[in-house]
PDB file of C-alpha atoms in Angstrom:
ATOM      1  CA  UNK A   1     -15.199-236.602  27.160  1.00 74.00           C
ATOM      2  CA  UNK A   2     -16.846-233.042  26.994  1.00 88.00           C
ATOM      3  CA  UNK A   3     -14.562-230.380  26.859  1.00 90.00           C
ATOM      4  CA  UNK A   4     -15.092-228.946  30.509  1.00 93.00           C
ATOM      5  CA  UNK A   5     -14.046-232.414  31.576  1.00 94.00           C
ATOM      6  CA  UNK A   6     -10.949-232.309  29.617  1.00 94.00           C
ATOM      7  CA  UNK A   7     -10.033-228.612  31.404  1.00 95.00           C
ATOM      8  CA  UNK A   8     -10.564-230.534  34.950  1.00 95.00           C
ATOM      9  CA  UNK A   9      -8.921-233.529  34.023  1.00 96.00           C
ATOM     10  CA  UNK A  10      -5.884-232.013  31.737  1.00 96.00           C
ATOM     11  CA  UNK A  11      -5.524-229.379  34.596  1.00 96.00           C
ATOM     12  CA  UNK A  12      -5.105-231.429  37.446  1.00 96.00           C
ATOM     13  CA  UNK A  13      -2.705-233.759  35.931  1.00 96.00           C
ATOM     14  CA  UNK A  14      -0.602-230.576  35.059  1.00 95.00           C
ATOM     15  CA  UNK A  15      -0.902-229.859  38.488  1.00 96.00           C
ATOM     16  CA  UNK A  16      -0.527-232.567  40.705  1.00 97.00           C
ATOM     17  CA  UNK A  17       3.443-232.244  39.656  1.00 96.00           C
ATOM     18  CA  UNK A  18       3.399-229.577  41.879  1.00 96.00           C
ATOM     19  CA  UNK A  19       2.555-231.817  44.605  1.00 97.00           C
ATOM     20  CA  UNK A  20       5.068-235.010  42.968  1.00 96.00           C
ATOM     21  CA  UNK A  21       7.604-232.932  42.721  1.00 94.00           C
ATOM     22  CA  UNK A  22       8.100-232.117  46.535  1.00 94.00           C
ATOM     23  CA  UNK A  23       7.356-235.782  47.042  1.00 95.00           C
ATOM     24  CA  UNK A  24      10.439-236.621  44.740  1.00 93.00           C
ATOM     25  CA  UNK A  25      12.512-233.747  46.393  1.00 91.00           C
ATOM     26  CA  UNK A  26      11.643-235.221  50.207  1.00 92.00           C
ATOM     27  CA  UNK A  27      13.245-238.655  48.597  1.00 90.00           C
ATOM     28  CA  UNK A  28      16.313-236.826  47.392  1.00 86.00           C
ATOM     29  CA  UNK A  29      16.612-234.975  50.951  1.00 82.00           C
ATOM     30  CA  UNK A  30      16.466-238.492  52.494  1.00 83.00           C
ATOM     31  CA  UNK A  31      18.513-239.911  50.295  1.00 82.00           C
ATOM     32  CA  UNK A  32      21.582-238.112  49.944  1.00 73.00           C
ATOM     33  CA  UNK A  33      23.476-236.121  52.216  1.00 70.00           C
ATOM     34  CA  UNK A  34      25.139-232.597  51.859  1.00 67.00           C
ATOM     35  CA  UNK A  35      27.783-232.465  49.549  1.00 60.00           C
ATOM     36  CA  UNK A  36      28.784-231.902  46.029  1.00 59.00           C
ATOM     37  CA  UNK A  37      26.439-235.006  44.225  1.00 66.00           C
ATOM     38  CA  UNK A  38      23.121-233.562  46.203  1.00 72.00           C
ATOM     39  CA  UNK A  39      24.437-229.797  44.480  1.00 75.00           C
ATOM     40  CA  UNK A  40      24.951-231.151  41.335  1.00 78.00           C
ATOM     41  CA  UNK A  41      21.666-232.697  40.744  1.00 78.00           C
ATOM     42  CA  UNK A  42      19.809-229.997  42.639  1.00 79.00           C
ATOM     43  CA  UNK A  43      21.451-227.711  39.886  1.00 78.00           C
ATOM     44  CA  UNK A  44      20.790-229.996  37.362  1.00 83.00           C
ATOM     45  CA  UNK A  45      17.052-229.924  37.855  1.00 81.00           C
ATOM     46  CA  UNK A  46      17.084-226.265  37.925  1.00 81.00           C
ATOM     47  CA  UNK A  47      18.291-226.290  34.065  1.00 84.00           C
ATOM     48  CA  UNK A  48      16.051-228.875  33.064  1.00 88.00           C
ATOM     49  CA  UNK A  49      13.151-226.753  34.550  1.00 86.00           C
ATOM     50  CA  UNK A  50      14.872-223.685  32.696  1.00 87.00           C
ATOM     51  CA  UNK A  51      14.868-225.999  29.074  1.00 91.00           C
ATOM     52  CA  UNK A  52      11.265-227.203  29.646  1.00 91.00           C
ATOM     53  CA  UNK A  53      10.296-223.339  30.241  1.00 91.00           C
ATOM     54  CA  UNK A  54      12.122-222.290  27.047  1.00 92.00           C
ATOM     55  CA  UNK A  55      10.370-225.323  24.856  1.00 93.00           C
ATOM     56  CA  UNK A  56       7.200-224.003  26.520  1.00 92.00           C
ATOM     57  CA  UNK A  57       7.770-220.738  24.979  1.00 94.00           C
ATOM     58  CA  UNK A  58       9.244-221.564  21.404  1.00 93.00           C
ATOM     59  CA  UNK A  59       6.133-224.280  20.628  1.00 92.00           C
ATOM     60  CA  UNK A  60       3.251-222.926  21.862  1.00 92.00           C
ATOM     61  CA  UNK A  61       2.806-219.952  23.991  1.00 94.00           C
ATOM     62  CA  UNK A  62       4.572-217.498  21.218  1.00 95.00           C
ATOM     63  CA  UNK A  63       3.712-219.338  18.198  1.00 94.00           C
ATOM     64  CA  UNK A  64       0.346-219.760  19.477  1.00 92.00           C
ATOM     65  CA  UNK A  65       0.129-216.622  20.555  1.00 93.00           C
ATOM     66  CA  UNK A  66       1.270-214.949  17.689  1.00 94.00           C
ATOM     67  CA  UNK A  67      -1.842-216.331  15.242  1.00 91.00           C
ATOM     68  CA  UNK A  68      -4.451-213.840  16.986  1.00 90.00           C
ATOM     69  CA  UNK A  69      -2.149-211.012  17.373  1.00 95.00           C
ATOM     70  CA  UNK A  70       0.237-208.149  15.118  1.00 94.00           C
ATOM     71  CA  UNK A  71       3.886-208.884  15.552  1.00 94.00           C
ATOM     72  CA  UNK A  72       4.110-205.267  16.889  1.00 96.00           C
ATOM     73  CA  UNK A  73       1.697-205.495  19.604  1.00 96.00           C
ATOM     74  CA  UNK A  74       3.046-209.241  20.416  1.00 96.00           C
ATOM     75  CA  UNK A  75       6.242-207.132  20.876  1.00 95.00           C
ATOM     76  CA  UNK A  76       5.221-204.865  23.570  1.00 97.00           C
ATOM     77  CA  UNK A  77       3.437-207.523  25.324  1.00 97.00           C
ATOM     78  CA  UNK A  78       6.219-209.820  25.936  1.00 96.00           C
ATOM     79  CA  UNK A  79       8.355-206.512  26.868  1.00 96.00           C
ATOM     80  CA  UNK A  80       5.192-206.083  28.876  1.00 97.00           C
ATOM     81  CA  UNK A  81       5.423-209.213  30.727  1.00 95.00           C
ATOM     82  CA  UNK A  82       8.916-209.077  31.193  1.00 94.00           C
ATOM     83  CA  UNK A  83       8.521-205.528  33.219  1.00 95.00           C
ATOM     84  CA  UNK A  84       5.481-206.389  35.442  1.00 95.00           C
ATOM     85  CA  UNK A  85       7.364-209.881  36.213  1.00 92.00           C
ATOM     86  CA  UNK A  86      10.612-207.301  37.191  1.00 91.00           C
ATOM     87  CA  UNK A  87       8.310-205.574  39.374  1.00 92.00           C
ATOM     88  CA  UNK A  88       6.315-208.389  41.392  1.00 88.00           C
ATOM     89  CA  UNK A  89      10.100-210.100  41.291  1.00 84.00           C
ATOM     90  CA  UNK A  90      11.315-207.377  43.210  1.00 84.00           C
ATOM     91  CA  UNK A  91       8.381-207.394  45.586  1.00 82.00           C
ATOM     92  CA  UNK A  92       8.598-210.376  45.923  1.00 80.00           C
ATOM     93  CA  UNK A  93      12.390-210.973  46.877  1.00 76.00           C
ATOM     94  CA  UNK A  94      11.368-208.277  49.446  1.00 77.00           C
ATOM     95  CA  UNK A  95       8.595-209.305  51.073  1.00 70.00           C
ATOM     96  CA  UNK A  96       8.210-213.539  50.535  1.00 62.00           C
ATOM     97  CA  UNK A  97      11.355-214.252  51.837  1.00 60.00           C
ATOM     98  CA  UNK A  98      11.607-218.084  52.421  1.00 59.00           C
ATOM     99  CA  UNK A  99       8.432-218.553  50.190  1.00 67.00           C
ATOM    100  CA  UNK A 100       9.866-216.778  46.672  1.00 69.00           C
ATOM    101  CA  UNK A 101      10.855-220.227  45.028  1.00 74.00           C
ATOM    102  CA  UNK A 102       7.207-220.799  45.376  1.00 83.00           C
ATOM    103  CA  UNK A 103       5.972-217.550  44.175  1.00 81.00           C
ATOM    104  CA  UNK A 104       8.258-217.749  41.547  1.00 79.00           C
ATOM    105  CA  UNK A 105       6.389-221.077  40.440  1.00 84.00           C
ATOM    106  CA  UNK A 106       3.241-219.101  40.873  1.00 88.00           C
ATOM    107  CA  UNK A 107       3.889-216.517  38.808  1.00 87.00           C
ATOM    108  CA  UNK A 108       4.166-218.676  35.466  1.00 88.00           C
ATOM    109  CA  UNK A 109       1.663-221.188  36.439  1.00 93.00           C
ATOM    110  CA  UNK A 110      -1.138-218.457  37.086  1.00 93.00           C
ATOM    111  CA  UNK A 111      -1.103-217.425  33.516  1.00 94.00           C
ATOM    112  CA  UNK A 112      -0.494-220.547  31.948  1.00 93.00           C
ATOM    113  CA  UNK A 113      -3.168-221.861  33.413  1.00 95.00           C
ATOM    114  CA  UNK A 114      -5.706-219.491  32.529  1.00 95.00           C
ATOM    115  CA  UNK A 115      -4.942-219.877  29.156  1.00 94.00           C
ATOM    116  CA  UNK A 116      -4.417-223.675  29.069  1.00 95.00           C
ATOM    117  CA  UNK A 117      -8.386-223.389  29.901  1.00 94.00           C
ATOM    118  CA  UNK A 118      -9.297-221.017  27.346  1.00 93.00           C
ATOM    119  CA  UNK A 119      -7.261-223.073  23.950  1.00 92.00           C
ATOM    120  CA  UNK A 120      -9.194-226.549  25.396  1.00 90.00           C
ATOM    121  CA  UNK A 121     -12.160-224.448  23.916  1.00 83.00           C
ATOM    122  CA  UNK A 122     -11.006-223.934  20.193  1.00 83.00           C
ATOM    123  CA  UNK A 123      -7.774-225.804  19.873  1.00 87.00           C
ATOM    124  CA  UNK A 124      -8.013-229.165  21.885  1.00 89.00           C
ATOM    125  CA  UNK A 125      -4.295-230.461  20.870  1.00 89.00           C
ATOM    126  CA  UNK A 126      -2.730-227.091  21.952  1.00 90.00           C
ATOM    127  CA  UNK A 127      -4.246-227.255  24.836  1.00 92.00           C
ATOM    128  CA  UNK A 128      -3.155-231.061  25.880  1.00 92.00           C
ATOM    129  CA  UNK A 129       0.596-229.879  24.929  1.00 91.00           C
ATOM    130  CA  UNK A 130       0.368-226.481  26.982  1.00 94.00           C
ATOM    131  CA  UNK A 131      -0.649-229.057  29.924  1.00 94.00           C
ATOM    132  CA  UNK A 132       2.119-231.323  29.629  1.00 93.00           C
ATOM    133  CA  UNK A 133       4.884-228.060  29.894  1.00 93.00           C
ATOM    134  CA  UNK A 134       3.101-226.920  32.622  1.00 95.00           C
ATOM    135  CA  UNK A 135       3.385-230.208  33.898  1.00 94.00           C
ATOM    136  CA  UNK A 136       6.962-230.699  33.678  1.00 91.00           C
ATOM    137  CA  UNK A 137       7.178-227.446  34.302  1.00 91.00           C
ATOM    138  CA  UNK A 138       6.088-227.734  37.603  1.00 93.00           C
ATOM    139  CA  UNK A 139       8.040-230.528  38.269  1.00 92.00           C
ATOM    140  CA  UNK A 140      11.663-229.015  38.738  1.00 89.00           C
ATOM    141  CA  UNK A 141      10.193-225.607  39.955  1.00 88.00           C
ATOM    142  CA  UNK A 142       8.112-227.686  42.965  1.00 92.00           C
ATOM    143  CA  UNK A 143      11.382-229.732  43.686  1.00 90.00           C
ATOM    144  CA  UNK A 144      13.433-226.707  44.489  1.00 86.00           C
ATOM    145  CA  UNK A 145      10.729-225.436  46.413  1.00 89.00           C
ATOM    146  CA  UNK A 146      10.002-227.812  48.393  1.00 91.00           C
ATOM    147  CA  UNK A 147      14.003-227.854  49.139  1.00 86.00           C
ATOM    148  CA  UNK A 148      13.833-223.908  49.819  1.00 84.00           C
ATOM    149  CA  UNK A 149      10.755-224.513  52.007  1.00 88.00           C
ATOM    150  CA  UNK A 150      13.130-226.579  54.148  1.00 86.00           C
ATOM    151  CA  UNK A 151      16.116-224.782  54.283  1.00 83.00           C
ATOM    152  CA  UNK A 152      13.887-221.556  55.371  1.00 81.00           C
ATOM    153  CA  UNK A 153      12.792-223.908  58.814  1.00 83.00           C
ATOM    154  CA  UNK A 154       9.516-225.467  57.305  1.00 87.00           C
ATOM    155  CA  UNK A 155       8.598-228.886  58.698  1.00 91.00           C
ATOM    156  CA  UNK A 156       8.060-231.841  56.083  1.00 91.00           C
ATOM    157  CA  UNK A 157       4.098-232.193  56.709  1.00 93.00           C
ATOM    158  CA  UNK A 158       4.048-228.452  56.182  1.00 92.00           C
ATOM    159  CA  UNK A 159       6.045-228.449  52.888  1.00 92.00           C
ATOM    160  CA  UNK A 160       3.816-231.137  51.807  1.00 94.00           C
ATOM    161  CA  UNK A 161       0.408-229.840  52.713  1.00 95.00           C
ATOM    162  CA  UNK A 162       1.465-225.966  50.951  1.00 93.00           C
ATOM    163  CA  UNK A 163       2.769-227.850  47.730  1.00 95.00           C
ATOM    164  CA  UNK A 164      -0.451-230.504  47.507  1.00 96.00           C
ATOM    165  CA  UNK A 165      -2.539-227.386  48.052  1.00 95.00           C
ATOM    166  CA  UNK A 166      -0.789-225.374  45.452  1.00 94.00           C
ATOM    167  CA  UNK A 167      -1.642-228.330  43.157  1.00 95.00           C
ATOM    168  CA  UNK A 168      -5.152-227.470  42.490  1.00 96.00           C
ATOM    169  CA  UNK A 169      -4.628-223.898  41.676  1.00 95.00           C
ATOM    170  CA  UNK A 170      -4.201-224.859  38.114  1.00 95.00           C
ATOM    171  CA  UNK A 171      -7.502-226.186  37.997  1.00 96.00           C
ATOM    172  CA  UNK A 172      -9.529-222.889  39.457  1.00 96.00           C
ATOM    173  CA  UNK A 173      -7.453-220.768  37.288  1.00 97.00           C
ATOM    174  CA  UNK A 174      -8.011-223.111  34.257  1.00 96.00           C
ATOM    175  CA  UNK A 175     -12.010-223.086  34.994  1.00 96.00           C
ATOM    176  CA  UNK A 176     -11.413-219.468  35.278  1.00 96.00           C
ATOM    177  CA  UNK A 177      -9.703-218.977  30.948  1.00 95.00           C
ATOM    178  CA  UNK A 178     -12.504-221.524  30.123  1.00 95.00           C
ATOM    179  CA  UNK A 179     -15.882-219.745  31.552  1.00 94.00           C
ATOM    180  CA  UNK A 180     -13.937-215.952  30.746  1.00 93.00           C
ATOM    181  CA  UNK A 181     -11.644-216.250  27.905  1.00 92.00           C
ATOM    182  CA  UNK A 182     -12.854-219.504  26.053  1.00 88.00           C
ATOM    183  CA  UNK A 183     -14.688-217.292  23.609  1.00 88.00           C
ATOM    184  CA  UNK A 184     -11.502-214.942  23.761  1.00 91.00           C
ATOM    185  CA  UNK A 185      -8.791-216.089  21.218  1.00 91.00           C
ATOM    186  CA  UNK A 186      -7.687-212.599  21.249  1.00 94.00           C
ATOM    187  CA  UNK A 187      -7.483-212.130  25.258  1.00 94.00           C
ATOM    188  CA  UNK A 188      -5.811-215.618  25.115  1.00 94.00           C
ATOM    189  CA  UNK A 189      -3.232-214.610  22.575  1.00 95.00           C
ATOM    190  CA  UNK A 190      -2.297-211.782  24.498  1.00 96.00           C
ATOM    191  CA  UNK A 191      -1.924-213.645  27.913  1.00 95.00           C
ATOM    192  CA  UNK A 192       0.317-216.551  26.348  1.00 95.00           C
ATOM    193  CA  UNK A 193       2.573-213.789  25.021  1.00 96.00           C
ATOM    194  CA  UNK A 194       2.829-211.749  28.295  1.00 96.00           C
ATOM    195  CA  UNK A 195       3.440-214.850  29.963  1.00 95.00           C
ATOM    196  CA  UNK A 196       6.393-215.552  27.844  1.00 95.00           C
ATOM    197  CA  UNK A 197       8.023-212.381  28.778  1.00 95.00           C
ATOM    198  CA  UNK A 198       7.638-212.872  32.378  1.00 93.00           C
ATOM    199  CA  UNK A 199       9.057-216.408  31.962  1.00 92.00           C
ATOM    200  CA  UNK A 200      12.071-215.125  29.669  1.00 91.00           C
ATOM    201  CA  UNK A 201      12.378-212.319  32.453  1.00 90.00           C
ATOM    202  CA  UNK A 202      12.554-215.254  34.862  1.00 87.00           C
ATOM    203  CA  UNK A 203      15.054-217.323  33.304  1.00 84.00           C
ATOM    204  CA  UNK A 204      17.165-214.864  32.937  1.00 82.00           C
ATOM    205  CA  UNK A 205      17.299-213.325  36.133  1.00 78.00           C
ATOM    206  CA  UNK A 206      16.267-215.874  38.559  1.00 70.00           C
ATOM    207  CA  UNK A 207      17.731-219.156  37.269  1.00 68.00           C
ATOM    208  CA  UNK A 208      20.234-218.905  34.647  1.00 63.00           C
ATOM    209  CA  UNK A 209      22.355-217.207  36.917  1.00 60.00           C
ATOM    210  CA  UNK A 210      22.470-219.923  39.238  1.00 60.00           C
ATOM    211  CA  UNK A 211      23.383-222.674  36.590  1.00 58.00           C
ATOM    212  CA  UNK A 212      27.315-222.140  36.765  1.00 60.00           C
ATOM    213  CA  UNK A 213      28.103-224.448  39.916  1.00 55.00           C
ATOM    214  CA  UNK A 214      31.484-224.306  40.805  1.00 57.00           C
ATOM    215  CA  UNK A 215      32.686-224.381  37.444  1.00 57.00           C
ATOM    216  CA  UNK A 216      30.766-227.389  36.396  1.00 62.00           C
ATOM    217  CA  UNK A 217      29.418-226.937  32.705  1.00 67.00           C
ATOM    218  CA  UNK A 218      27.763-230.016  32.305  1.00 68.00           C
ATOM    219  CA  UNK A 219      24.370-228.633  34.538  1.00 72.00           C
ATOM    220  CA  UNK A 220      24.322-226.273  31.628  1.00 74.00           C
ATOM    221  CA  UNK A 221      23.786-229.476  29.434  1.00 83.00           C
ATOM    222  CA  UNK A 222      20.170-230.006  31.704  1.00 84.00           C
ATOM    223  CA  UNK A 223      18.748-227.223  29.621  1.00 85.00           C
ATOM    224  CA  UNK A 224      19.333-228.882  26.442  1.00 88.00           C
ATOM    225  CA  UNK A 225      17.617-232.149  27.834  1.00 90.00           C
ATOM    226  CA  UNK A 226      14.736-229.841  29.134  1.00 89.00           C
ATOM    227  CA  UNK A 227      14.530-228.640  25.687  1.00 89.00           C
ATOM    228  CA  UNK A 228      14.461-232.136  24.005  1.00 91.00           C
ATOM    229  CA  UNK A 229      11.944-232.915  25.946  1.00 87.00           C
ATOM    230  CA  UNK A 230       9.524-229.901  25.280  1.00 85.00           C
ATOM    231  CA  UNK A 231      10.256-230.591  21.469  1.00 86.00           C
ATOM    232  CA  UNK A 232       8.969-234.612  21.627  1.00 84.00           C
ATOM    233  CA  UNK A 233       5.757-233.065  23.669  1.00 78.00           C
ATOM    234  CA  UNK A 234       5.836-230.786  20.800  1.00 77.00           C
ATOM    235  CA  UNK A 235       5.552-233.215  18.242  1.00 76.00           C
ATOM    236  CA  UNK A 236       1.935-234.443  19.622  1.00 69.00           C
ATOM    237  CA  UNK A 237       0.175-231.457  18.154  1.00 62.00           C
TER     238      UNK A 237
END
């Protein structure tokens, strides 16, 4: 398989989650009613998402990151990230309104996709691990949107059709790091490290917060599963 077919193909797997995961959340919505168990696991899969997103950081995009670039300038690009995430945050709290879960989601993938295409290029195991976090990435993030999508008035069909379009944006933005940034490592570096301060900035703000559920600690314990999981992927490389 040629290396531009392993972009497509690694890609789209990565982000057809996007679509399974609103799939697996119209399921849930059918299959449980309101109450404290459809909370609970809601919750839970927002700290799963949260450990996957930390894993994603710790084993490649900072490590990773850090080969092509000084420890000082890796410094200011995370703190980077983590302020032009605060701003487009705020913008977008603002301005989305029932669509933020989503361009929440959109803000990590974007990057992480672009450079997902770029390491197929010079680092071909790297870049099949950066696909499976973004791919269980994706998951959780897409399940919560989908439920947002329908608590702001959205129709099913319409949920489905925005998420199983916003499937295929890995793939343009992948094709995108591989034509522009393949010959990069540098450019690609940099990225993976400003995306990890926008996801840290994310985390921290967004969903952490949200994790304490009527004074059930045992969500919390999602995070640590979502982190076991990015450490197996991990152990591909």
């Amino acid at each position: 398989m040629s290396i531009l077919s392993s972009v497509i193909l690694f890609s789209l797997l990565s982000g057809i989650t996007v679509f399974l995961g609103g799939l697996f959340a119209l399921f849930f919505e059918k299959s449980f009613k309101k109450g404290f168990l459809k909370e609970e696991i809601i919750h839970f899969f927002i700290a799963f998402g949260t450990g996957i997103m930390l894993s994603a950081i710790s084993f490649v995009l900072v490590p990773h990151g850090l080969e092509k670039i000084d420890v000082l300038v890796a410094i200011l690009l995370i703190l980077l990230g983590g302020v032009i995430f605060y701003i487009l945050d705020s913008y977008i709290q603002k301005k989305a309104g029932n669509i933020s879960q989503i361009m929440a989601m959109l803000l990590d993938f974007i990057p992480e996709s672009i450079a997902l295409g770029a390491l197929f290029a010079y680092d071909y195991k790297v870049g099949m691990v950066l696909a499976l976090f973004i791919g269980l990435q994706n998951f959780p993030e897409s399940f919560n949107s989908f439920i947002e999508l329908r608590f702001s008035g959205f129709k099913i069909k319409s949920s489905l059709i925005i998420l199983f379009l916003l499937s295929f944006i890995g793939v343009i933005f992948s094709l995108f790091g591989y034509y522009f940034l393949s010959k990069s490592p540098f450019i690609t570096s940099a990225l993976m490290l400003f995306a990890s301060g926008g996801i840290l900035y994310l985390i921290f703000q967004d969903i952490a917060p949200s994790l304490r559920y009527k004074n059930n600690r045992l969500i919390a314990i999602g995070v640590n599963i979502g982190f076991i999981v990015g450490i197996y992927g991990n152990s591909f490389t």
